[in-house]
Coordinates of C-alpha atoms and ligand atoms in Angstrom, one line a residue:
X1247 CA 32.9 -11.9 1.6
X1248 CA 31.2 -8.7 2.5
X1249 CA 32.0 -6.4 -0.3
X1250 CA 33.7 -2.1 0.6
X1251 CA 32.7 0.8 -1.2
X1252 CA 34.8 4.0 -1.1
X1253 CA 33.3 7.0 0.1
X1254 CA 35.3 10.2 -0.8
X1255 CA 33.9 12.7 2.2
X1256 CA 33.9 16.3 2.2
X1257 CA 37.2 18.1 3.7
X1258 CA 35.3 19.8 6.6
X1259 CA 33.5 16.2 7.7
X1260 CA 37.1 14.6 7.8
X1261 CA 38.1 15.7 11.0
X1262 CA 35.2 14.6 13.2
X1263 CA 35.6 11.0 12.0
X1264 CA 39.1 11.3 12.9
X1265 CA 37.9 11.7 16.6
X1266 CA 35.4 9.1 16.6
X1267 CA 32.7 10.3 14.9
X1268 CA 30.2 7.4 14.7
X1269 CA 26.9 8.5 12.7
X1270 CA 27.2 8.3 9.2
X1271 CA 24.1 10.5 7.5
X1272 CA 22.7 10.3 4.2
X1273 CA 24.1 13.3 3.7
X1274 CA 27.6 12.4 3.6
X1275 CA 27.5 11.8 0.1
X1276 CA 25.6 11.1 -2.8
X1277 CA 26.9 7.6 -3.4
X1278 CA 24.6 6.3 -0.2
X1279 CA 21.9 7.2 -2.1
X1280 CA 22.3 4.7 -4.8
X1281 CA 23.8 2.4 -2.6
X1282 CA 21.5 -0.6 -2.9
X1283 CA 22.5 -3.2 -0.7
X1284 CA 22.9 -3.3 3.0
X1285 CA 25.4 -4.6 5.1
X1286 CA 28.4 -3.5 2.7
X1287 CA 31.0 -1.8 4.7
X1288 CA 32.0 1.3 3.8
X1289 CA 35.6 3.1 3.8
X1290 CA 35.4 6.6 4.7
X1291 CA 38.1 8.4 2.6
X1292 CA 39.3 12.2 2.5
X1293 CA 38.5 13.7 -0.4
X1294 CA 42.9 12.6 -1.9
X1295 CA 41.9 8.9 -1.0
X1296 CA 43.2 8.1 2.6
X1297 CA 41.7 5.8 4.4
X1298 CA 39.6 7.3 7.9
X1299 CA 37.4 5.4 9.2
X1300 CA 35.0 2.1 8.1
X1301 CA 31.4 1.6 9.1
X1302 CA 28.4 -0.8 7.5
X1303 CA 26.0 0.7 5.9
X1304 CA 21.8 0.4 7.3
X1305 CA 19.2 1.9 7.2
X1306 CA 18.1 3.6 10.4
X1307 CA 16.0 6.3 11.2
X1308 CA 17.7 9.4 9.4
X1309 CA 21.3 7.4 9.5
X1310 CA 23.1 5.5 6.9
X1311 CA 24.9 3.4 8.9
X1312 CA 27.7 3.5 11.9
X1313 CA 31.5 3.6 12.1
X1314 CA 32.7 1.2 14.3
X1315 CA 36.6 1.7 13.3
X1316 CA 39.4 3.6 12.5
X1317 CA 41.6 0.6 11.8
X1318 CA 42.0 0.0 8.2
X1319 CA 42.4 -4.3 9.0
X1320 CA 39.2 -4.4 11.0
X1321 CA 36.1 -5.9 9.5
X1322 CA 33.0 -7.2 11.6
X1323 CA 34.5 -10.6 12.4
X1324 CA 33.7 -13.1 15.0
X1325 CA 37.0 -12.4 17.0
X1326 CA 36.7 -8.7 16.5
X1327 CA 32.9 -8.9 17.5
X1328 CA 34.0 -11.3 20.9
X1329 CA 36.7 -8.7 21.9
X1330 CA 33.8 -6.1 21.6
X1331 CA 31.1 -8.0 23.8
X1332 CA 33.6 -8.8 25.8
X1333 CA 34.5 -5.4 26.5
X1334 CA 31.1 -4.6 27.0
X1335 CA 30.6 -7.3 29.7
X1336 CA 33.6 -5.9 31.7
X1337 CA 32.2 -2.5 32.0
X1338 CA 29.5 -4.3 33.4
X1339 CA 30.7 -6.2 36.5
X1340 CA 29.0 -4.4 38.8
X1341 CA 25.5 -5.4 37.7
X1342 CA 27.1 -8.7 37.2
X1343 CA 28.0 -8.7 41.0
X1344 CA 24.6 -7.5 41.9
X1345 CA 22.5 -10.3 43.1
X1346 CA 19.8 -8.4 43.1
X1347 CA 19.4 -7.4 39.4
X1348 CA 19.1 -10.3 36.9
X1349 CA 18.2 -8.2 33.6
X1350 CA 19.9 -5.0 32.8
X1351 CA 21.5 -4.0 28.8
X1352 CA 24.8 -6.6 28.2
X1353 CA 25.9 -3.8 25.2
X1354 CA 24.1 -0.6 24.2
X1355 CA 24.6 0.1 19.9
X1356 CA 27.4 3.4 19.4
X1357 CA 27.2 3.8 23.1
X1358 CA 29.9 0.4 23.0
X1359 CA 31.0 0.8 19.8
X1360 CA 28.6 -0.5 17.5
X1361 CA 25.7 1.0 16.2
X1362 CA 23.0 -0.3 15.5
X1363 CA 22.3 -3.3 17.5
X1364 CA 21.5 -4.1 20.8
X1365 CA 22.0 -6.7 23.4
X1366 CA 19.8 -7.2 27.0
X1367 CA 20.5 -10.3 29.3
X1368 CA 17.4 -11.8 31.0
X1369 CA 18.9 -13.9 33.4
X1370 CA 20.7 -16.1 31.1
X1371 CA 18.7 -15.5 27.9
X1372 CA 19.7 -13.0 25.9
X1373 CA 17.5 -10.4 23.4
X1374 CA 19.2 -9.1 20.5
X1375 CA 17.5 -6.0 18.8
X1376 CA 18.6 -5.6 15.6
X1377 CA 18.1 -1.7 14.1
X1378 CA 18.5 -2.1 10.8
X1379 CA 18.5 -4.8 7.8
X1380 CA 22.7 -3.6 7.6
X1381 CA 23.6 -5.0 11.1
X1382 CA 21.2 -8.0 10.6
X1383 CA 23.2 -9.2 7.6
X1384 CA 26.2 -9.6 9.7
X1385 CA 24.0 -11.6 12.7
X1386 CA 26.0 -14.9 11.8
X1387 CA 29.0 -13.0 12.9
X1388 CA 27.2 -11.5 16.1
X1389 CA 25.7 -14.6 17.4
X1390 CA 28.6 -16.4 17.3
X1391 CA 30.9 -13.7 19.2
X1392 CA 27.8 -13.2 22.0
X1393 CA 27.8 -16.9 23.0
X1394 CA 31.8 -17.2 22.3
X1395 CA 31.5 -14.4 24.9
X1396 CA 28.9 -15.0 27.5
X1397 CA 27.5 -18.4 28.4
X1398 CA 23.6 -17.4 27.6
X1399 CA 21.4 -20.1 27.7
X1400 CA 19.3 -19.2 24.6
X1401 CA 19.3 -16.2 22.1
X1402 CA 15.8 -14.1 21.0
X1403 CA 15.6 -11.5 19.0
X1404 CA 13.3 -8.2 17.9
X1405 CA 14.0 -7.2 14.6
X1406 CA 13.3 -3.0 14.8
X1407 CA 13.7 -2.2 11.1
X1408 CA 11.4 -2.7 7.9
X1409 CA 11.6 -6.1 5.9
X1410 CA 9.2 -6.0 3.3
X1411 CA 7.0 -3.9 5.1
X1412 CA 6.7 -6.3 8.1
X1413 CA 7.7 -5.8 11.8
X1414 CA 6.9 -8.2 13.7
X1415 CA 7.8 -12.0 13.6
X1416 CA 5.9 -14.7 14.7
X1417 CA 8.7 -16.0 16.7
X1418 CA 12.0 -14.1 18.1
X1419 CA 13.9 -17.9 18.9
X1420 CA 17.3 -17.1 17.7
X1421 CA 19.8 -19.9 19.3
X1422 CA 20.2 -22.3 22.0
X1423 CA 17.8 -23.9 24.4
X1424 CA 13.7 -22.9 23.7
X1425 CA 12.3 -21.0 26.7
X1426 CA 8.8 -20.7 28.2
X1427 CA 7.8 -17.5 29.3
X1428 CA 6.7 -15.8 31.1
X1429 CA 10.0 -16.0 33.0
X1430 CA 10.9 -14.3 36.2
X1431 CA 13.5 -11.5 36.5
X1432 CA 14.9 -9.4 39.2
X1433 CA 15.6 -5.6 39.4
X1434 CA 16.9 -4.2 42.5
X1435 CA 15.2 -7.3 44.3
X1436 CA 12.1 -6.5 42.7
X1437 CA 10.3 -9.5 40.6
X1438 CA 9.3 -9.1 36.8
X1439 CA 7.4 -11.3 34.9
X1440 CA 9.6 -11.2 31.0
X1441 CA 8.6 -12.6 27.8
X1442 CA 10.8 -12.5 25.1
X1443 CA 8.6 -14.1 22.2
X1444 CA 5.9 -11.9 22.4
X1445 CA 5.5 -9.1 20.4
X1446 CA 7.6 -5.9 20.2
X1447 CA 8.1 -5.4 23.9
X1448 CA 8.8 -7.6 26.6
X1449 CA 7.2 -6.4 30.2
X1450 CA 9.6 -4.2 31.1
X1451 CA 11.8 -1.5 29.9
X1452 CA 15.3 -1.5 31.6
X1453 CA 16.6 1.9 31.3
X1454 CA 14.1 3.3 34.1
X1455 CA 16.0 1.3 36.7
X1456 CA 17.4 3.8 38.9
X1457 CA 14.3 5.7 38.6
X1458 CA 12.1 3.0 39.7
X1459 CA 14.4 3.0 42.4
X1460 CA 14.4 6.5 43.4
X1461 CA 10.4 6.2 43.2
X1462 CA 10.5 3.2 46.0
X1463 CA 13.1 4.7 48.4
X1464 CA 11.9 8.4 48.0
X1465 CA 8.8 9.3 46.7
X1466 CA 6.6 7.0 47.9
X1467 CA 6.0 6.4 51.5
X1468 CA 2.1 7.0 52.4
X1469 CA 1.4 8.8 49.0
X1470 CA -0.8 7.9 46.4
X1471 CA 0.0 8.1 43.1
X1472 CA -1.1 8.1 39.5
X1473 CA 0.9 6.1 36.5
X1474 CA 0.1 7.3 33.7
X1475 CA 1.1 4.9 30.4
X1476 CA 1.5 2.0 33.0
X1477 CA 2.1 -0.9 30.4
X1478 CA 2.7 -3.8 33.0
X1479 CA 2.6 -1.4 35.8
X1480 CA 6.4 -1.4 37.0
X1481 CA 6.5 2.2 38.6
X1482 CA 3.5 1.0 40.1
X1483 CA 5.0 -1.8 41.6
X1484 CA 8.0 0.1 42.8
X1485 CA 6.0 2.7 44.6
X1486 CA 3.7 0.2 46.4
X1487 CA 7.0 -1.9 47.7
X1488 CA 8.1 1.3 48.8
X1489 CA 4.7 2.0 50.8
X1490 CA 2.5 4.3 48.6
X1491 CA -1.1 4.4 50.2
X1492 CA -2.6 3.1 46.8
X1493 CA -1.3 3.4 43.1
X1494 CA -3.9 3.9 39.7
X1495 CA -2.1 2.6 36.5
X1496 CA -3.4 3.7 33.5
X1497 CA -2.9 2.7 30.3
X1498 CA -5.2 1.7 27.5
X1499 CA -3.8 -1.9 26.3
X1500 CA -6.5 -4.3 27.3
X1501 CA -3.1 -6.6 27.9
X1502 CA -1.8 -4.2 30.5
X1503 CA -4.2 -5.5 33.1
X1504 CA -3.3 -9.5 33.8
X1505 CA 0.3 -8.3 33.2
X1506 CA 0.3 -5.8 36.2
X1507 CA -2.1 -8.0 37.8
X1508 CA 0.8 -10.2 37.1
X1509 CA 3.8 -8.2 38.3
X1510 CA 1.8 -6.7 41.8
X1511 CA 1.1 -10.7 42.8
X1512 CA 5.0 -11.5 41.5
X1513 CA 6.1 -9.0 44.4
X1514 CA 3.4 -10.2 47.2
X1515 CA 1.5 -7.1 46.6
X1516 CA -2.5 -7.6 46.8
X1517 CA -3.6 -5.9 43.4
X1518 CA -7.3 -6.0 44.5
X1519 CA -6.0 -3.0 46.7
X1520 CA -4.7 -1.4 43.9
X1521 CA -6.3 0.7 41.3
X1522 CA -5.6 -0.7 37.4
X1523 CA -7.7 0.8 34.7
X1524 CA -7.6 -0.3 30.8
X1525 CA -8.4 3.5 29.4
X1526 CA -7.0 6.3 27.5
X1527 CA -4.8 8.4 29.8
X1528 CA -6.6 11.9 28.4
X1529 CA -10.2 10.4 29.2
X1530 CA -8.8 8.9 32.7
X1531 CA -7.7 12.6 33.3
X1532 CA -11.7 14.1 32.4
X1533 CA -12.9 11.4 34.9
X1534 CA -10.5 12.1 37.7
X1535 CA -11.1 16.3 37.2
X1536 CA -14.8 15.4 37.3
X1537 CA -14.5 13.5 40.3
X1538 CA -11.7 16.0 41.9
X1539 CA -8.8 13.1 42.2
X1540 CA -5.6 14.6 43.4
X1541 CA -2.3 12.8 43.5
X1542 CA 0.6 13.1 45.7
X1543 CA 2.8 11.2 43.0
X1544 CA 1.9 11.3 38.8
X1545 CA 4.3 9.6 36.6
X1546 CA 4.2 10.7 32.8
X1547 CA 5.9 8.1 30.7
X1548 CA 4.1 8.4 27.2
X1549 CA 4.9 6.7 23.9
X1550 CA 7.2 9.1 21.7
X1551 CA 4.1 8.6 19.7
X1552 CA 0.9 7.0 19.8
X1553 CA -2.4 6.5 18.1
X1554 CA -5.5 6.0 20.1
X1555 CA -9.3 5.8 18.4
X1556 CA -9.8 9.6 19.4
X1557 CA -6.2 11.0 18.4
X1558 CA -2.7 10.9 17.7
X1559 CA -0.4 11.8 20.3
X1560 CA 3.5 13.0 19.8
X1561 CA 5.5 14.0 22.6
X1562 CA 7.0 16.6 20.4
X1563 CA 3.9 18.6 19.7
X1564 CA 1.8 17.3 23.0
X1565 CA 3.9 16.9 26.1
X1566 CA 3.1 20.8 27.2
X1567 CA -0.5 19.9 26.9
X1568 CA 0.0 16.8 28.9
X1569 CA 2.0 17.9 31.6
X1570 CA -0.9 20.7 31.6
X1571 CA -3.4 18.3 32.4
X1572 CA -1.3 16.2 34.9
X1573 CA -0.7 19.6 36.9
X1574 CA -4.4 19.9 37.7
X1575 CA -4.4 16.5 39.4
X1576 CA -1.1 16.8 41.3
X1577 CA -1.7 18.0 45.1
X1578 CA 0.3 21.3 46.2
X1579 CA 3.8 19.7 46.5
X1580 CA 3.3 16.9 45.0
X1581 CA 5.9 15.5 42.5
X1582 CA 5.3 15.1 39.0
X1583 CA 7.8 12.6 37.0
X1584 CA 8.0 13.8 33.3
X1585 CA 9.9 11.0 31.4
X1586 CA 10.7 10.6 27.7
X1587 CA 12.7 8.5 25.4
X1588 CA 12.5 10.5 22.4
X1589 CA 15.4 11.4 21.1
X1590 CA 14.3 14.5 18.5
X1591 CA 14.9 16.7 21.7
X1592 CA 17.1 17.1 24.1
X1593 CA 17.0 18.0 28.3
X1594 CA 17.2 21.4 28.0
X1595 CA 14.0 21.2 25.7
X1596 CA 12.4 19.3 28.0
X1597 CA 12.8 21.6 30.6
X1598 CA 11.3 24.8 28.6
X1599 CA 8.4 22.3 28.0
X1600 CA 7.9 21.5 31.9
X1601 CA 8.5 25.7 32.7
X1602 CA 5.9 26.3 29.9
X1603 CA 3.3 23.9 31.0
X1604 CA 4.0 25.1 34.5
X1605 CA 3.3 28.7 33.1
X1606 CA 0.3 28.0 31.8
X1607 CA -1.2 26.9 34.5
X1608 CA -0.1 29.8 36.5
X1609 CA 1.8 27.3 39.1
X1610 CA 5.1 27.1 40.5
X1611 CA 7.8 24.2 40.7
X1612 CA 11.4 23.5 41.7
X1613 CA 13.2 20.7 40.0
X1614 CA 14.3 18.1 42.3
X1615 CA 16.3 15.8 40.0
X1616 CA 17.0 14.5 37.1
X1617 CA 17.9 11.6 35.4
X1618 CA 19.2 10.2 32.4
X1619 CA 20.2 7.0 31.0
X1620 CA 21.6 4.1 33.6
X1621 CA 25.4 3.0 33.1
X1622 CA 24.6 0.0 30.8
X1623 CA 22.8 2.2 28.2
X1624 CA 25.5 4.1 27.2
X1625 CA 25.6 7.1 25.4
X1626 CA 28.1 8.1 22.5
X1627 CA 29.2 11.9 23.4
X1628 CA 29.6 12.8 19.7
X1629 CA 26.4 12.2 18.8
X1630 CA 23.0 13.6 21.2
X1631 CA 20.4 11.3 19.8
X1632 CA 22.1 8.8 21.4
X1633 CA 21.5 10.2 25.0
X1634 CA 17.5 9.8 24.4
X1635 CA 16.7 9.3 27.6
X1636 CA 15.4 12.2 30.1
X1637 CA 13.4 12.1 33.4
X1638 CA 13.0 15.1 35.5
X1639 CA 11.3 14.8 38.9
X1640 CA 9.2 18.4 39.3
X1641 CA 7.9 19.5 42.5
X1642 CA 4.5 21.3 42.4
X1643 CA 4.9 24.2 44.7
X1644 CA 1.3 25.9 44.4
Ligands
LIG2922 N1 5.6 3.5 31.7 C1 5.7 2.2 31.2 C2 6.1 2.2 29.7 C3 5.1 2.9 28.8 S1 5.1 2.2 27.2 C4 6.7 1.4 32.0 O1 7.4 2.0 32.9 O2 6.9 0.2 31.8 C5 3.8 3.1 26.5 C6 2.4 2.6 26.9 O3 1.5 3.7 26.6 C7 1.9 1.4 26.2 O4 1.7 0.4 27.1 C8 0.6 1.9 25.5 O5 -0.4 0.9 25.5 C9 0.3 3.1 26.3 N2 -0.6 4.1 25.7 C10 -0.3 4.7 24.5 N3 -1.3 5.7 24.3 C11 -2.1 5.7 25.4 C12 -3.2 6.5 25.8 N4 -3.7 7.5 25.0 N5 -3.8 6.2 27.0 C13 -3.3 5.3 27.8 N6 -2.2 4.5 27.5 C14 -1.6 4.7 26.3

């Protein structure tokens, strides 16, 4: 039996839980502090002892756990956890329905209702990302609910949090039926090779969907282009199914080249035609300067951060700079994608970043669009960090 500890919240803090406030920060009270064990749940309480709200507490970033109810008779059990997933899956049909998408997120943390934790179908395997050591200590719980209900034919997992200083487990099999990868997904009728046992990542990040998408049908016809933090190539992919004269991935893992080797051949696309190069983005920008390379098409999607022989990069301090550099390679109305998945800022940041950069370098740009996170990543309104996602597509005028 999990065991509850009372929390007795501030007056001005009650309110916000009352509306579904889901983040619960160390700074709610004191008693987290010395709160040693994770999982408990804990009973948020006004400060005269009524019961508000009950989360779990983990440790997460700058969080202390999640609120997942305002029912006092609701704890994290299987049947409350099935009715969850369940929910989940019927917000979901559509992608469900679509023949032509096999992979796409089955439940997304606070987004659905539960922070913390997070659930992606690959065909019929599952991956479950668990955020901190709290949510992991109810996993018996979780599993059970997920195959109670969704048929999946195995369960992996990534666990993103700490455990005694150690990431990264030598094997993610969870439940079921053993798979071997590489397996072959489907996005938008486009083929991905997947592994789910093999590292931190697993080919292919699924919240760029509909901007993969927009890059094939839109941006792409006769252009060339330059992707820039390729990993297995996927924008690169996109744009050359939707008839880009050549595409340059760049991207410094040494495994980033049989892996987009790997997805251009899954698609029927002759990668010998294609440019892939296993380099730092900044020197790859030198070269192409030196050379005078100019792109119809540059995609920017960096690591939040990212340490490289030479330097440390952080998207906070460094995406002016980079979108600086990328300008000087992008033809007069060319199109610049700027992505990022940190959550420390939000859109409206990243657009003085993009007018900054443009500033600098005394050109001019229209925004064209802009996207955010797909319908199966979820955000929770109440709180921003959870709306990480932003992707503007800027024209370069001259
Ligand atoms: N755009 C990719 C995802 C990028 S993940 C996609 O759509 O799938 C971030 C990638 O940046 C990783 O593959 C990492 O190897 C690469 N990377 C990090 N620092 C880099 C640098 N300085 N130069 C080139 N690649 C870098």
């Amino acid at each position: 039996m999990t065991e509850t500890v009372e929390i007795k919240i501030d007056h001005r803090l009650v309110k916000q839980y009352y509306e579904g406030y889901q983040h619960i920060p160390k700074s709610l009270s004191p008693v987290l502090e010395d709160l040693k064990t994770e999982g408990v749940y804990l009973d948020l309480m006004t400060p005269e002892g009524v019961f508000i709200a009950r989360g779990y507490h983990g440790h997460q970033n700058k969080g202390y756990g999640w609120v997942f109810t305002r029912d006092a008779s609701v704890y994290l059990t299987t049947d409350w956890l099935r009715q969850l997933f369940s929910d989940a899956i019927g917000k979901r049909q559509k992608l469900f329905r679509d023949e032509g998408t096999t992979a796409f997120r089955l439940f997304n943390g606070e987004g659905d209702g539960l922070g913390g934790i997070s659930i992606d179908l690959y065909n019929d395997c599952a991956l479950v990302q668990w955020y901190s050591l709290g949510i992991y200590e109810h996993r018996a719980n979780i599993l059970d609910a997920l195959e109670a209900a969704y048929p999946v034919k195995a369960i992996y997992q990534k666990k993103r949090f700490r455990e005694g200083g150690k990431y990264i487990e030598a094997d993610d099999f969870v439940r079921g039926e053993r798979v071997e990868f590489p397996i072959m997904v489907k996005e938008n009728g486009v083929w991905f090779n997947v592994d789910l046992n093999d590292g931190p990542m697993t080919g292919i990040f699924l919240d760029q969907r509909e901007v993969r998408e927009r890059i094939r049908e839109q941006y792409s016809q006769g252009k060339t282009m330059l992707n820039a933090f390729s990993y297995t190539g996927a924008f690169s992919v996109y744009a050359a199914l939707g008839g880009a004269d050549k595409t340059t991935s760049v991207d410094l893992a040494k495994r980033s080249l049989p892996m987009t080797i790997a997805q251009f051949s899954a698609n029927g696309i002759d990668f010998e035609a294609q440019d892939i190069r296993v380099m730092d983005v900044f020197n790859y920008f030198d070269y192409a300067l030196k050379h005078a390379l100019t792109y119809d098409l540059v995609v920017l999607d960096p690591p939040s951060f990212a340490r490289s022989k030479k330097r440390v990069f952080s998207v906070q301090k460094d995406y002016v700079a980079l979108l600086e550099q990328a300008l000087q390679l992008t033809k007069s109305g060319g199109v610049i994608v700027a992505s990022t998945n940190y959550s420390g800022f939000d859109m409206k940041k990243f657009k003085q970043f993009i007018k900054r950069a443009f500033h600098n370098q005394q050109a001019t740009y229209k925004i064209l669009e802009t996207y955010s996170q797909p319908e199966d990543f979820p955000y929770d309104e109440t709180f921003k960090e959870s709306h990480y996602l932003k992707v503007v597509f800027i024209q370069k005028l001259s």
